[in-house]
PDB file of C-alpha atoms in Angstrom:
ATOM      1  CA  MET Y   1      34.879  83.754   4.717  1.00 91.00           C
ATOM      2  CA  ARG Y   2      31.221  84.482   4.176  1.00 92.00           C
ATOM      3  CA  LEU Y   3      28.815  81.709   5.199  1.00 94.00           C
ATOM      4  CA  GLU Y   4      26.423  82.126   2.292  1.00 92.00           C
ATOM      5  CA  ASN Y   5      22.811  80.961   2.059  1.00 91.00           C
ATOM      6  CA  THR Y   6      22.308  80.235   5.754  1.00 92.00           C
ATOM      7  CA  GLY Y   7      18.898  81.903   5.726  1.00 92.00           C
ATOM      8  CA  ILE Y   8      19.876  84.203   8.586  1.00 95.00           C
ATOM      9  CA  GLU Y   9      20.885  87.100   6.328  1.00 95.00           C
ATOM     10  CA  ASP Y  10      18.238  89.819   6.020  1.00 95.00           C
ATOM     11  CA  SER Y  11      16.294  88.485   9.044  1.00 96.00           C
ATOM     12  CA  ILE Y  12      14.718  91.323  11.016  1.00 97.00           C
ATOM     13  CA  VAL Y  13      14.393  90.827  14.798  1.00 97.00           C
ATOM     14  CA  ASP Y  14      13.949  92.978  17.919  1.00 97.00           C
ATOM     15  CA  VAL Y  15      17.259  93.336  19.745  1.00 96.00           C
ATOM     16  CA  LYS Y  16      16.099  92.007  23.147  1.00 96.00           C
ATOM     17  CA  PRO Y  17      14.939  88.563  21.981  1.00 96.00           C
ATOM     18  CA  LEU Y  18      17.897  88.472  19.577  1.00 96.00           C
ATOM     19  CA  ASP Y  19      20.335  89.057  22.466  1.00 96.00           C
ATOM     20  CA  HIS Y  20      18.622  86.304  24.453  1.00 96.00           C
ATOM     21  CA  LEU Y  21      18.679  83.652  21.748  1.00 96.00           C
ATOM     22  CA  MET Y  22      22.215  84.469  20.647  1.00 97.00           C
ATOM     23  CA  ALA Y  23      23.452  84.104  24.244  1.00 97.00           C
ATOM     24  CA  LYS Y  24      21.552  80.825  24.482  1.00 96.00           C
ATOM     25  CA  HIS Y  25      23.684  79.548  21.584  1.00 97.00           C
ATOM     26  CA  ALA Y  26      26.931  80.922  23.119  1.00 97.00           C
ATOM     27  CA  PHE Y  27      27.239  83.887  20.754  1.00 97.00           C
ATOM     28  CA  ILE Y  28      28.562  86.849  22.718  1.00 96.00           C
ATOM     29  CA  ARG Y  29      27.506  90.365  21.783  1.00 94.00           C
ATOM     30  CA  GLY Y  30      30.511  92.636  21.367  1.00 86.00           C
ATOM     31  CA  GLY Y  31      30.863  95.240  24.067  1.00 76.00           C
ATOM     32  CA  GLN Y  32      31.616  98.061  21.674  1.00 72.00           C
ATOM     33  CA  TRP Y  33      29.380 101.041  22.177  1.00 64.00           C
ATOM     34  CA  ASP Y  34      27.204 101.698  19.171  1.00 75.00           C
ATOM     35  CA  TYR Y  35      23.671 102.958  18.593  1.00 80.00           C
ATOM     36  CA  GLU Y  36      23.238 101.333  15.209  1.00 92.00           C
ATOM     37  CA  ARG Y  37      25.132  98.028  15.066  1.00 94.00           C
ATOM     38  CA  VAL Y  38      25.474  94.718  16.879  1.00 95.00           C
ATOM     39  CA  THR Y  39      28.142  92.060  16.549  1.00 95.00           C
ATOM     40  CA  TYR Y  40      27.792  88.518  17.914  1.00 96.00           C
ATOM     41  CA  ASP Y  41      30.824  86.229  18.084  1.00 94.00           C
ATOM     42  CA  TYR Y  42      31.150  82.504  18.706  1.00 96.00           C
ATOM     43  CA  LYS Y  43      34.656  81.341  19.626  1.00 94.00           C
ATOM     44  CA  ILE Y  44      35.951  77.996  18.328  1.00 92.00           C
ATOM     45  CA  GLY Y  45      39.228  76.727  19.751  1.00 85.00           C
ATOM     46  CA  SER Y  46      41.845  75.114  17.548  1.00 82.00           C
ATOM     47  CA  LYS Y  47      44.685  72.643  17.997  1.00 81.00           C
ATOM     48  CA  GLU Y  48      46.788  74.906  15.781  1.00 78.00           C
ATOM     49  CA  LYS Y  49      49.257  77.021  17.730  1.00 77.00           C
ATOM     50  CA  ASN Y  50      48.060  80.614  18.316  1.00 76.00           C
ATOM     51  CA  ILE Y  51      44.982  80.139  16.094  1.00 80.00           C
ATOM     52  CA  THR Y  52      41.364  80.621  17.153  1.00 86.00           C
ATOM     53  CA  TYR Y  53      38.341  80.666  14.855  1.00 91.00           C
ATOM     54  CA  TYR Y  54      35.289  82.875  15.213  1.00 93.00           C
ATOM     55  CA  ILE Y  55      31.832  82.903  13.734  1.00 95.00           C
ATOM     56  CA  ARG Y  56      30.634  86.491  13.527  1.00 95.00           C
ATOM     57  CA  ILE Y  57      27.053  87.559  12.951  1.00 96.00           C
ATOM     58  CA  LEU Y  58      26.598  91.257  12.257  1.00 95.00           C
ATOM     59  CA  GLY Y  59      23.464  93.334  12.295  1.00 96.00           C
ATOM     60  CA  TYR Y  60      22.374  96.944  12.095  1.00 96.00           C
ATOM     61  CA  ALA Y  61      19.362  98.824  13.395  1.00 96.00           C
ATOM     62  CA  VAL Y  62      16.673  99.526  10.826  1.00 97.00           C
ATOM     63  CA  GLU Y  63      14.792 101.423  13.536  1.00 96.00           C
ATOM     64  CA  GLY Y  64      15.293 102.299  17.176  1.00 95.00           C
ATOM     65  CA  ASP Y  65      18.470 102.457  19.219  1.00 93.00           C
ATOM     66  CA  VAL Y  66      20.643  99.470  20.211  1.00 92.00           C
ATOM     67  CA  ASP Y  67      21.884 101.194  23.387  1.00 89.00           C
ATOM     68  CA  ARG Y  68      18.308 101.845  24.581  1.00 91.00           C
ATOM     69  CA  GLY Y  69      17.250  98.280  23.792  1.00 91.00           C
ATOM     70  CA  ASN Y  70      14.446  99.262  21.426  1.00 94.00           C
ATOM     71  CA  ALA Y  71      16.228  98.557  18.137  1.00 95.00           C
ATOM     72  CA  VAL Y  72      14.956  96.368  15.351  1.00 97.00           C
ATOM     73  CA  ILE Y  73      17.970  94.606  13.860  1.00 97.00           C
ATOM     74  CA  LYS Y  74      18.545  93.411  10.304  1.00 97.00           C
ATOM     75  CA  LEU Y  75      21.146  90.638  10.205  1.00 97.00           C
ATOM     76  CA  SER Y  76      23.890  90.292   7.590  1.00 96.00           C
ATOM     77  CA  THR Y  77      25.633  87.268   6.084  1.00 96.00           C
ATOM     78  CA  PRO Y  78      27.613  85.471   8.848  1.00 97.00           C
ATOM     79  CA  LEU Y  79      31.399  85.362   8.648  1.00 95.00           C
ATOM     80  CA  LEU Y  80      33.935  82.727   9.593  1.00 94.00           C
ATOM     81  CA  GLY Y  81      37.228  84.224  10.702  1.00 90.00           C
ATOM     82  CA  LYS Y  82      40.642  83.045  11.763  1.00 87.00           C
ATOM     83  CA  HIS Y  83      42.436  84.874  14.579  1.00 79.00           C
ATOM     84  CA  TYR Y  84      46.189  85.037  14.317  1.00 66.00           C
ATOM     85  CA  TYR Y  85      47.771  85.965  17.618  1.00 65.00           C
ATOM     86  CA  PRO Y  86      48.735  88.816  18.042  1.00 65.00           C
ATOM     87  CA  HIS Y  87      47.629  90.271  14.683  1.00 66.00           C
ATOM     88  CA  GLY Y  88      43.850  89.916  14.742  1.00 64.00           C
ATOM     89  CA  VAL Y  89      41.016  88.202  12.910  1.00 69.00           C
ATOM     90  CA  GLU Y  90      41.075  87.646   9.147  1.00 64.00           C
ATOM     91  CA  TYR Y  91      37.825  86.975   7.285  1.00 69.00           C
ATOM     92  CA  GLY Y  92      39.285  86.934   3.767  1.00 68.00           C
ATOM     93  CA  GLU Y  93      38.368  84.408   1.133  1.00 69.00           C
ATOM     94  CA  GLN Y  94      42.060  83.533   0.750  1.00 70.00           C
ATOM     95  CA  GLU Y  95      42.041  82.008   4.249  1.00 73.00           C
ATOM     96  CA  ASN Y  96      42.128  78.231   4.413  1.00 80.00           C
ATOM     97  CA  PHE Y  97      39.356  76.800   6.614  1.00 87.00           C
ATOM     98  CA  PRO Y  98      39.086  73.070   7.311  1.00 86.00           C
ATOM     99  CA  GLU Y  99      35.955  71.566   5.772  1.00 91.00           C
ATOM    100  CA  ASN Y 100      34.755  70.172   9.114  1.00 91.00           C
ATOM    101  CA  LEU Y 101      35.059  73.657  10.649  1.00 91.00           C
ATOM    102  CA  VAL Y 102      32.979  75.227   7.882  1.00 92.00           C
ATOM    103  CA  GLU Y 103      30.375  72.488   8.365  1.00 94.00           C
ATOM    104  CA  ARG Y 104      30.330  73.051  12.135  1.00 94.00           C
ATOM    105  CA  ALA Y 105      29.966  76.814  11.673  1.00 95.00           C
ATOM    106  CA  THR Y 106      27.130  76.377   9.192  1.00 95.00           C
ATOM    107  CA  ASN Y 107      25.326  74.000  11.581  1.00 95.00           C
ATOM    108  CA  LEU Y 108      25.660  76.440  14.486  1.00 96.00           C
ATOM    109  CA  VAL Y 109      24.268  79.292  12.396  1.00 96.00           C
ATOM    110  CA  SER Y 110      21.422  77.029  11.222  1.00 95.00           C
ATOM    111  CA  LYS Y 111      20.407  76.344  14.820  1.00 95.00           C
ATOM    112  CA  VAL Y 112      20.291  80.061  15.527  1.00 96.00           C
ATOM    113  CA  LYS Y 113      18.310  80.640  12.323  1.00 96.00           C
ATOM    114  CA  GLU Y 114      15.647  78.129  13.405  1.00 94.00           C
ATOM    115  CA  GLU Y 115      15.000  80.102  16.588  1.00 93.00           C
ATOM    116  CA  ILE Y 116      15.154  83.469  14.868  1.00 94.00           C
ATOM    117  CA  GLU Y 117      12.187  82.343  12.780  1.00 92.00           C
ATOM    118  CA  ILE Y 118      10.043  82.546  15.947  1.00 91.00           C
ATOM    119  CA  TYR Y 119      10.942  86.205  16.520  1.00 87.00           C
ATOM    120  CA  LYS Y 120      11.206  87.501  12.946  1.00 83.00           C
ATOM    121  CA  LYS Y 121       9.222  90.587  12.087  1.00 74.00           C
TER     122      LYS Y 121
END
């Protein structure tokens, strides 16, 4: 599910301060090796059996290199996903997300967006 109109989409930020502020808000940068993209995930536990939710914020380098730490990142629309063990995460619009979860996810992204404003290019 896309979390539309959060204000974070299309923000442009240097990767080092972005890594710092995302970690501050418990978003973990994916360990995949990539020169051009970053992925930050926030894990939300669930009382449902074998279900975990994730907020994912994606970005790609508009200049520089992520691996070297000199990239300038443009962020995309955040996603809310549902992980089905052992199959993986689904982000589809057909997924059913509790309203309070969507609200919580939107609030978390809003807090990140407020701090990104300080570092935006």
